[in-house]
Coordinates of C-alpha atoms and ligand atoms in Angstrom, one line a residue:
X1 CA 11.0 -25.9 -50.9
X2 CA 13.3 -22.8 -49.6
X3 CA 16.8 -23.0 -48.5
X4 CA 18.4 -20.6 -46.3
X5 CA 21.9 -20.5 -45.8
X6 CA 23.1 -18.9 -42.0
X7 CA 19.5 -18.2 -41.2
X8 CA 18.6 -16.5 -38.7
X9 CA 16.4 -18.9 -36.3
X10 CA 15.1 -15.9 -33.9
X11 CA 11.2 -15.9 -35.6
X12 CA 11.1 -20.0 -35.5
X13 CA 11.2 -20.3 -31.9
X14 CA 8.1 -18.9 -29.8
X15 CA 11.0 -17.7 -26.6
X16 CA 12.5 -15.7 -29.8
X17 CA 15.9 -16.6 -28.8
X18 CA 18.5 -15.9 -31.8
X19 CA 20.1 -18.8 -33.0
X20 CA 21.4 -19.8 -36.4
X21 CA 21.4 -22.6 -38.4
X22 CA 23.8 -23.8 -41.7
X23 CA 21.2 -24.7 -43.4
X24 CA 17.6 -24.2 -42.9
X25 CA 15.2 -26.2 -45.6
X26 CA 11.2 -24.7 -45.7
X27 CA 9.7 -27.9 -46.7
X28 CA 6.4 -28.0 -48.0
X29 CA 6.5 -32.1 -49.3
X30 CA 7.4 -34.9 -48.3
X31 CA 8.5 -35.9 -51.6
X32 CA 11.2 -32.9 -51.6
X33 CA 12.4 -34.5 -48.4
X34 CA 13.5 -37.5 -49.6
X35 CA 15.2 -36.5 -52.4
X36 CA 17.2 -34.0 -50.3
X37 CA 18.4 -37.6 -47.8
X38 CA 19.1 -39.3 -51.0
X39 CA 21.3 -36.7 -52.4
X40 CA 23.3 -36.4 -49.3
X41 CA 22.1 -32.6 -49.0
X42 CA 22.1 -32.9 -44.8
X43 CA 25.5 -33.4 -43.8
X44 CA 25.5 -33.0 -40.0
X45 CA 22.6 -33.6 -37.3
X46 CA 19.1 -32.1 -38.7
X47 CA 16.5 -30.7 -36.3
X48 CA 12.7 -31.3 -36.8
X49 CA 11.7 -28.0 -36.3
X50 CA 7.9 -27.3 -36.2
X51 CA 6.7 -24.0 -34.7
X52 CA 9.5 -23.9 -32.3
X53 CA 7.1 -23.7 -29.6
X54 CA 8.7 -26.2 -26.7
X55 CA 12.5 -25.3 -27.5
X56 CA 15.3 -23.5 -26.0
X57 CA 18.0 -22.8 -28.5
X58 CA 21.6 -22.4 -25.8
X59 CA 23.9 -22.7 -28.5
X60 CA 24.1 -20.0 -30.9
X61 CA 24.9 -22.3 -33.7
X62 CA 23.2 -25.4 -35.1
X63 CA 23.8 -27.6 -38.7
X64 CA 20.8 -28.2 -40.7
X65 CA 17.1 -27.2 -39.3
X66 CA 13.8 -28.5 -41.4
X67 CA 11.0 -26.0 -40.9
X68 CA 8.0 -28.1 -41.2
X69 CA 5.4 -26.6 -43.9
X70 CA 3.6 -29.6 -45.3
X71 CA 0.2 -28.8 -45.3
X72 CA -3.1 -30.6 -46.1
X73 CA -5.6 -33.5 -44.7
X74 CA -7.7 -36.6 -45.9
X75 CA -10.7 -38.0 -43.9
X76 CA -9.4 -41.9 -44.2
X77 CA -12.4 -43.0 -42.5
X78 CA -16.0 -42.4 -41.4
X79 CA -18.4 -44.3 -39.6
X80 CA -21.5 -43.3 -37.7
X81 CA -19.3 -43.5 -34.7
X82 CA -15.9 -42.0 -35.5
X83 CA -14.5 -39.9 -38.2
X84 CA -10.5 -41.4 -39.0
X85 CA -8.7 -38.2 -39.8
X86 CA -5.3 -38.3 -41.3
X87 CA -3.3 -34.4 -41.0
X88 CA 0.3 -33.5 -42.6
X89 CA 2.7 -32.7 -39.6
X90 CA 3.0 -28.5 -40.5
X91 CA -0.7 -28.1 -40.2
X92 CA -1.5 -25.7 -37.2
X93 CA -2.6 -27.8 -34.1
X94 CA -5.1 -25.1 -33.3
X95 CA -6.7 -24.8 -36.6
X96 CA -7.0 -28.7 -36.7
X97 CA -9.1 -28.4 -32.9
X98 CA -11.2 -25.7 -34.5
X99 CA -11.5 -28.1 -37.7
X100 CA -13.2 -30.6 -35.8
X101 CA -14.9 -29.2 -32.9
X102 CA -16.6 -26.5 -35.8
X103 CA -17.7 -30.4 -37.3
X104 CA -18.8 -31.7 -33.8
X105 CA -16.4 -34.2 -33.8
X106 CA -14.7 -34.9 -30.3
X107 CA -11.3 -35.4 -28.6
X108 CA -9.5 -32.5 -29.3
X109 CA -11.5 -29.7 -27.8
X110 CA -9.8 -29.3 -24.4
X111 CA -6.9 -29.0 -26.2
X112 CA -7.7 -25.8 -27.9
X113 CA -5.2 -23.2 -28.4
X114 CA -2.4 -24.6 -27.8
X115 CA 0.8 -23.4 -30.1
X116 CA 2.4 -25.6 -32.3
X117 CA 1.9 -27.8 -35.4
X118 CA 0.3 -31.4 -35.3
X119 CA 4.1 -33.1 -35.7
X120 CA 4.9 -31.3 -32.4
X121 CA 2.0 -32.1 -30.4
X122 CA 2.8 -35.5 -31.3
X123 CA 5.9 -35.8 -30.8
X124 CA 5.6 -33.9 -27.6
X125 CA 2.1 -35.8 -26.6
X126 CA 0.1 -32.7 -25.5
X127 CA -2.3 -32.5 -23.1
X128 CA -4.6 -30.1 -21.5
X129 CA -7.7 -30.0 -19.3
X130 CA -8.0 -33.5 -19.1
X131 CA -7.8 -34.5 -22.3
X132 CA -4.6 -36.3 -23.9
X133 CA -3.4 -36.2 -27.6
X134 CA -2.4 -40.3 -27.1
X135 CA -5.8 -40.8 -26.3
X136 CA -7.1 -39.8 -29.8
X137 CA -3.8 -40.9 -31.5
X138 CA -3.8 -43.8 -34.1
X139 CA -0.9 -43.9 -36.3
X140 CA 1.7 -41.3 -37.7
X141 CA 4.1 -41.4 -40.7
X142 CA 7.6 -40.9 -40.6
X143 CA 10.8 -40.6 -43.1
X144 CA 13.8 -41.8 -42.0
X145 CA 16.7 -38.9 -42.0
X146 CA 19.4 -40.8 -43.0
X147 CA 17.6 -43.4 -45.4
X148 CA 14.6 -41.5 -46.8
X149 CA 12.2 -44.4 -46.1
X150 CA 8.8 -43.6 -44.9
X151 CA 7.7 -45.6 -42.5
X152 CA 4.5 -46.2 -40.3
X153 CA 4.1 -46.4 -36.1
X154 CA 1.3 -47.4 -34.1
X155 CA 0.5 -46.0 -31.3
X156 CA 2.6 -48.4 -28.9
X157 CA 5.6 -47.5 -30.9
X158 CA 5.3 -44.2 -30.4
X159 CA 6.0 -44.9 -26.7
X160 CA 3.6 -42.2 -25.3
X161 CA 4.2 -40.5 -21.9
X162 CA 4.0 -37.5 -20.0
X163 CA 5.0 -35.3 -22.7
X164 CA 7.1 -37.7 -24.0
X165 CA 7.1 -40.0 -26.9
X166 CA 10.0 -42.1 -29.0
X167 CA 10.9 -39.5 -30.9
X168 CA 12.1 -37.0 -28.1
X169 CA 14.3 -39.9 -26.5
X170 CA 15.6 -42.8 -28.6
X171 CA 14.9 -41.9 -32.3
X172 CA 15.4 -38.1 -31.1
X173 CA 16.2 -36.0 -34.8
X174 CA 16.0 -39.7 -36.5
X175 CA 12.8 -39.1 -38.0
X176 CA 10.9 -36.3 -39.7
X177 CA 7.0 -37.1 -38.9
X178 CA 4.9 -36.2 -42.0
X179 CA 1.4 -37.0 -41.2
X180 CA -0.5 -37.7 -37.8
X181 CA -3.8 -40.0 -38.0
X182 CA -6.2 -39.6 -35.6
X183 CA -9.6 -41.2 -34.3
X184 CA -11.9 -38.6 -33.4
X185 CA -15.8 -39.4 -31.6
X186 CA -19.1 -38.4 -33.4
X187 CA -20.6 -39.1 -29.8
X188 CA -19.4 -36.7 -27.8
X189 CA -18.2 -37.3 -24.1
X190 CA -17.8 -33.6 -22.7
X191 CA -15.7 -33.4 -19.5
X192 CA -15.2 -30.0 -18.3
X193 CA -14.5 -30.8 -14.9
X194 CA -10.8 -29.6 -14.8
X195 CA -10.4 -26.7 -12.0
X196 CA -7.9 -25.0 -10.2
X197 CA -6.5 -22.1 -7.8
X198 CA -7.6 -19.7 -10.3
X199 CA -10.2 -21.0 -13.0
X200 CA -12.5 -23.7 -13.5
X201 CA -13.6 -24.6 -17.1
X202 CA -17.2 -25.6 -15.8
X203 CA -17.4 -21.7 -14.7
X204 CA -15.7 -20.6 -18.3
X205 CA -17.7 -22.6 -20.2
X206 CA -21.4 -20.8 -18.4
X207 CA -19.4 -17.4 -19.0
X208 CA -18.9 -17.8 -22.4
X209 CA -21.9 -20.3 -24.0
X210 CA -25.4 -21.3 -23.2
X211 CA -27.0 -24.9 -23.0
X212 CA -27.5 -27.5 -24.4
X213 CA -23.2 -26.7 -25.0
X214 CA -21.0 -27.7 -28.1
X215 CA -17.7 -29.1 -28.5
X216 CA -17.1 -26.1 -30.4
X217 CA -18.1 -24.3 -27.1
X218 CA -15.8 -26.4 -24.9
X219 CA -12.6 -25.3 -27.1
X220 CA -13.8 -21.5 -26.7
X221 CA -13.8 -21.9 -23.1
X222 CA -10.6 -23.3 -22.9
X223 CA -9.3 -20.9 -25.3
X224 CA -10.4 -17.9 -23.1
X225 CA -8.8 -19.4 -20.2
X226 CA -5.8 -20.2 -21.8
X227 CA -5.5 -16.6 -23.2
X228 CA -5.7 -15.1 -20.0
X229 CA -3.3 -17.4 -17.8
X230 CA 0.0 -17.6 -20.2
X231 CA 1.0 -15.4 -22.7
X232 CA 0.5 -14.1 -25.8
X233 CA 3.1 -16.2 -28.2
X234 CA 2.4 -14.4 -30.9
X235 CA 4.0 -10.6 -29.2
X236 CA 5.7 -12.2 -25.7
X237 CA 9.1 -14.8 -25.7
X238 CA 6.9 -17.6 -24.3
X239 CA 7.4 -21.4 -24.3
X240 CA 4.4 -22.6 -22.1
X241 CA 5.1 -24.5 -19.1
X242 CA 9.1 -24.4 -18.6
X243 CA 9.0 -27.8 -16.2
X244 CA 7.2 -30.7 -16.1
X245 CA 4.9 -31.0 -12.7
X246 CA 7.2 -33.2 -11.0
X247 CA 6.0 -36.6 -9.4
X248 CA 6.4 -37.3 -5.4
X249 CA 5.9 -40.1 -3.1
X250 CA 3.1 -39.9 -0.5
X251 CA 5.6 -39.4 2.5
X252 CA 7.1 -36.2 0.3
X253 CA 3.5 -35.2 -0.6
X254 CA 2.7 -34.8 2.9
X255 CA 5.9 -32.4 3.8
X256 CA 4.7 -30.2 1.1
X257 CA 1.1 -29.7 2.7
X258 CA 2.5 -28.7 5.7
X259 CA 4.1 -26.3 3.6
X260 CA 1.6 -25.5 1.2
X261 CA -1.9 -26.4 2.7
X262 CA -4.1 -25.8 -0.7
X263 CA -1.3 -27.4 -2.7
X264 CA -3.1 -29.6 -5.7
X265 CA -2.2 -32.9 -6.4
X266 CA -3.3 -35.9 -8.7
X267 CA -2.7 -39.7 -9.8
X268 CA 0.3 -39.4 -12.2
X269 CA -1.4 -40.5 -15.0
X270 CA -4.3 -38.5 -14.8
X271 CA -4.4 -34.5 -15.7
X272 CA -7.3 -33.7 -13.4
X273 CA -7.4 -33.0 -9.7
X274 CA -9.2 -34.8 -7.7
X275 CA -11.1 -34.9 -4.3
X276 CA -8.4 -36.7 -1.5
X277 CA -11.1 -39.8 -0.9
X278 CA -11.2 -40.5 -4.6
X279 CA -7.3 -40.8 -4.7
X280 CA -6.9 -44.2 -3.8
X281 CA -4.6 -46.2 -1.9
X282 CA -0.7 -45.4 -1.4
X283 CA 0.8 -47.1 -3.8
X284 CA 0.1 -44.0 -6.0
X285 CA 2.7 -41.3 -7.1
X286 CA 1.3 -38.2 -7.2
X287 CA 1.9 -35.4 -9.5
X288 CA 1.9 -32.3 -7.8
X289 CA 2.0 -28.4 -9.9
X290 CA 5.6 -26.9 -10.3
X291 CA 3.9 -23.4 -10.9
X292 CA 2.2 -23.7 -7.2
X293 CA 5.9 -24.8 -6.0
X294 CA 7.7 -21.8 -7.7
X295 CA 4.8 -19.3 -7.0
X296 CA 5.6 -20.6 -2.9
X297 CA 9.2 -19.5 -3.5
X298 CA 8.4 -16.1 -5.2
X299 CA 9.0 -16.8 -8.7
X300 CA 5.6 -15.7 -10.2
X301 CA 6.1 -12.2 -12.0
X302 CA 10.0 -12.2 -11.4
X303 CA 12.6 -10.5 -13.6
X304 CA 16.3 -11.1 -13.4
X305 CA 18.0 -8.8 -16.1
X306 CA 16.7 -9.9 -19.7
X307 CA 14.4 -13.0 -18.5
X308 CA 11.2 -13.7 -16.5
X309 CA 8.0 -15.4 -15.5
X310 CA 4.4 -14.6 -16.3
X311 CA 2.8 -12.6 -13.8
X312 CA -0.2 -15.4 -13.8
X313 CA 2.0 -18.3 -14.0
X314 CA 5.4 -19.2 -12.6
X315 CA 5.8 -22.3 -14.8
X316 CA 5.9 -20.1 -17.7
X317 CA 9.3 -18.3 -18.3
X318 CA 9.4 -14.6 -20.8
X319 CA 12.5 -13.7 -22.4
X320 CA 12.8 -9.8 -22.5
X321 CA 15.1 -10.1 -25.1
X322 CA 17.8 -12.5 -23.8
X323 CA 20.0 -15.1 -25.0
X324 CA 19.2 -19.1 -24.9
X325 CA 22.5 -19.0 -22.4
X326 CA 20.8 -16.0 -20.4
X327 CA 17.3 -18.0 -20.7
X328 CA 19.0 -21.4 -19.1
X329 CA 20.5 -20.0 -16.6
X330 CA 17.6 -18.3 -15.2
X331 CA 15.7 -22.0 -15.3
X332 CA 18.8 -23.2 -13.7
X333 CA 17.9 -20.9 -10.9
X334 CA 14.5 -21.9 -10.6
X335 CA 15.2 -25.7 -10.2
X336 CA 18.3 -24.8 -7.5
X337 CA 16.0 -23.0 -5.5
X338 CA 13.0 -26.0 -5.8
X339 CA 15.3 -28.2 -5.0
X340 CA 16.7 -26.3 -2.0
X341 CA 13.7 -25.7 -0.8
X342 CA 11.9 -29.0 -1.2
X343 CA 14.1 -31.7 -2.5
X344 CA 12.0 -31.7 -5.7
X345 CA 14.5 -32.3 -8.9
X346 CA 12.1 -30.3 -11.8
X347 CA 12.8 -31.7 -15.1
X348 CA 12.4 -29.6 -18.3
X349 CA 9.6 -29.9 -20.1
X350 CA 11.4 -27.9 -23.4
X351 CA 14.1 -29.2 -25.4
X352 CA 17.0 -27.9 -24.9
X353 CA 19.9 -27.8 -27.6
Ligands
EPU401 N1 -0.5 -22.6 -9.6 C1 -0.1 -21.6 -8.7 N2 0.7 -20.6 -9.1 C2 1.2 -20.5 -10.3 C3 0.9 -21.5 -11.3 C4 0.0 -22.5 -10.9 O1 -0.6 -21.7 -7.6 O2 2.0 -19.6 -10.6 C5 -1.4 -23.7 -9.2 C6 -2.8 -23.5 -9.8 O3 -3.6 -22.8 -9.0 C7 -3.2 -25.0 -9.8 C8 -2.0 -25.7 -10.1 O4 -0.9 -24.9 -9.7 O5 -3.7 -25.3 -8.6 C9 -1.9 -26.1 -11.6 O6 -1.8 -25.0 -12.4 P1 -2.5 -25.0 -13.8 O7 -3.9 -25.4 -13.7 O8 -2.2 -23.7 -14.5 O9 -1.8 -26.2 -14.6 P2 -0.3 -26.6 -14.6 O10 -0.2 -27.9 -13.9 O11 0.7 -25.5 -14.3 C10 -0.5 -28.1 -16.7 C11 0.3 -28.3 -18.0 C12 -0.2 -27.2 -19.0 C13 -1.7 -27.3 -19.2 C14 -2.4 -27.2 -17.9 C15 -3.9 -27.5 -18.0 C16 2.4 -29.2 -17.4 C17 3.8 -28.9 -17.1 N3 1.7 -28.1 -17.8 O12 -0.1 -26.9 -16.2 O13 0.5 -27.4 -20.2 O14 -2.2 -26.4 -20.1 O15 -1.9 -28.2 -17.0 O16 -4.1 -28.8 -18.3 O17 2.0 -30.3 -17.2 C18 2.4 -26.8 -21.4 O18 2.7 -28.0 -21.4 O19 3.2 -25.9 -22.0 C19 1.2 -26.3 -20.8 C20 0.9 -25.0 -20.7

């Protein structure tokens, strides 16, 4: 373990906002963890922090911040079927895709490249390309901040949504996950049938492999088409997708086709778009892009002083060296003119603090 008094939080959050924290703990066990609770070392609210990859830091100060580094992982489980994989929360989530599509086992592949330790893509329930991290899911471990108890939830305690789970709503900075479990396939289902405007992972996966494919080939696809539509995190303030895609009736839907004819939409529960005749009846809520929305209202490759968006993505906000305030108000922006324009209310898909 490392403490850090006043540390500077500018290189632990991917939009490279400065911020500062009392007390910053490097953890690299969970055992250190729970002595810390017991001895009353966090005094005031303590933030989770794992590669600050979905966070906006607005106020220049916080209390205590845990950088997650507890590495490692243990196959639990392995059948002919299914390999039962358990992974400590500060392992990279990209190394752990490569990890098991290099071993041909399946679930995770679609989700390659994606920035952020396993803790975060749990609590934050990633998705991409059709493919969802609840869907793989099967336990996680978590110690209690304010008792030091570990403790154990299932999947239907984690409450699982649309990038959303327990832990960014009711237990919010409650719990410190520690390790992620997940049930992975030895019998591959490949489904590369997620397209858009722009790219179509069918098309990738030809460009970049030959038949009979690999899971391993599926996550360099997606990998190559994620490396050309958003940012490099690694040298560019980047947090991914700003907003979630917001959800509309069908009676809104079809206002925004008179205004956008090619404008994509899908079930709400679903990540992939499909055909109109297979969308069913009209019960259904549809989820429709925010990045086509913004792009419509000339957000794609804007600059405003310090901040901007992507010049291949509107969804996807770059800070050119500007504070969390600067950052935030920028967004604010964004949504006004959204909801000006089409009575949409986006909500953020970061946390913002
Ligand atoms: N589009 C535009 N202009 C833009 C951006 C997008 O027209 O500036 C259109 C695209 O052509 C497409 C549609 O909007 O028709 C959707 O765009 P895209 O395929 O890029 O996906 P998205 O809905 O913007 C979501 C997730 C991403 C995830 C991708 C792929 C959300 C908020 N974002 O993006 O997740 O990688 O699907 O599955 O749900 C993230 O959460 O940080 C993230 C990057």
């Amino acid at each position: 373990m490392k403490l850090q008094e006043n540390a500077d939080l500018t290189s632990y959050n991917t939009l490279r906002v400065p911020a500062r924290a009392a007390k910053l703990v490097r953890l690299r066990s969970e055992k250190k963890l729970k002595e810390l609770i017991k001895s009353g070392f966090f005094e005031s609210d303590t933030l989770p922090l794992g590669d600050g990859s979905n966070l906006l830091f607005v106020k220049k100060n916080i209390g205590s911040a845990i950088k997650n580094e507890i590495l490692g992982s243990e196959i639990v489980k392995e059948t002919k079927e299914t390999v039962l994989i358990k992974v400590s929360s500060g392992q990279n989530w990209h190394e752990l895709v490569l990890f098991a599509t290099k071993n041909n086992w399946s679930g995770l592949e679609n989700m390659a490249y994606i920035p952020g330790t396993v803790g975060g893509a749990a609590v934050g329930n990633i998705a991409a390309y059709g493919q969802n991290q609840e869907d793989v899911f099967e336990s996680l471990t978590a110690i209690d901040l304010k008792t030091g108890k570990l403790e154990k939830f299932l999947k239907s305690d984690c409450r699982f949504s649309y990038r959303e789970s327990i832990f960014k709503r009711e237990l919010k900075d409650k719990y410190f996950v520690t390790t992620v479990t997940y049930l992975l396939s030895k019998t591959p289902q490949y489904d590369v049938s997620y397209h858009s405007r722009y790219e179509s992972l069918a098309d990738e996966l030809a460009k970049v492999a030959t038949p009979p494919y690999s899971i391993h080939d599926i996550a360099r696809a997606v990998t190559a088409l994620r490396q050309y539509k958003l940012p490099d995190w690694n040298t560019v303030g980047t947090a991914g997708s700003f907003f979630k895609n917001p959800l509309v009736g069908k009676r809104q839907l079809k206002k925004l086709l008179n205004a956008i004819p090619e404008l994509q939409y899908y079930p709400a529960e679903k990540l992939s778009y499909l055909p109109p005749d297979e969308m069913g009846n009209d019960s259904f809520q549809l989820k429709v892009p925010a990045g086509r929305l913004l792009e419509e209202l000339g957000w794609k490759d804007k600059k405003i002083g310090n901040v901007g968006t992507f010049e291949r993505h509107a969804l996807v906000i770059i800070n050119y060296g500007g504070t969390g305030r600067e950052i935030y108000e920028f967004s604010e922006m964004m949504r006004e003119d959204v909801k000006k324009n089409f009575g949409i209310d986006l909500e953020y898909e970061v946390r913002i603090i």
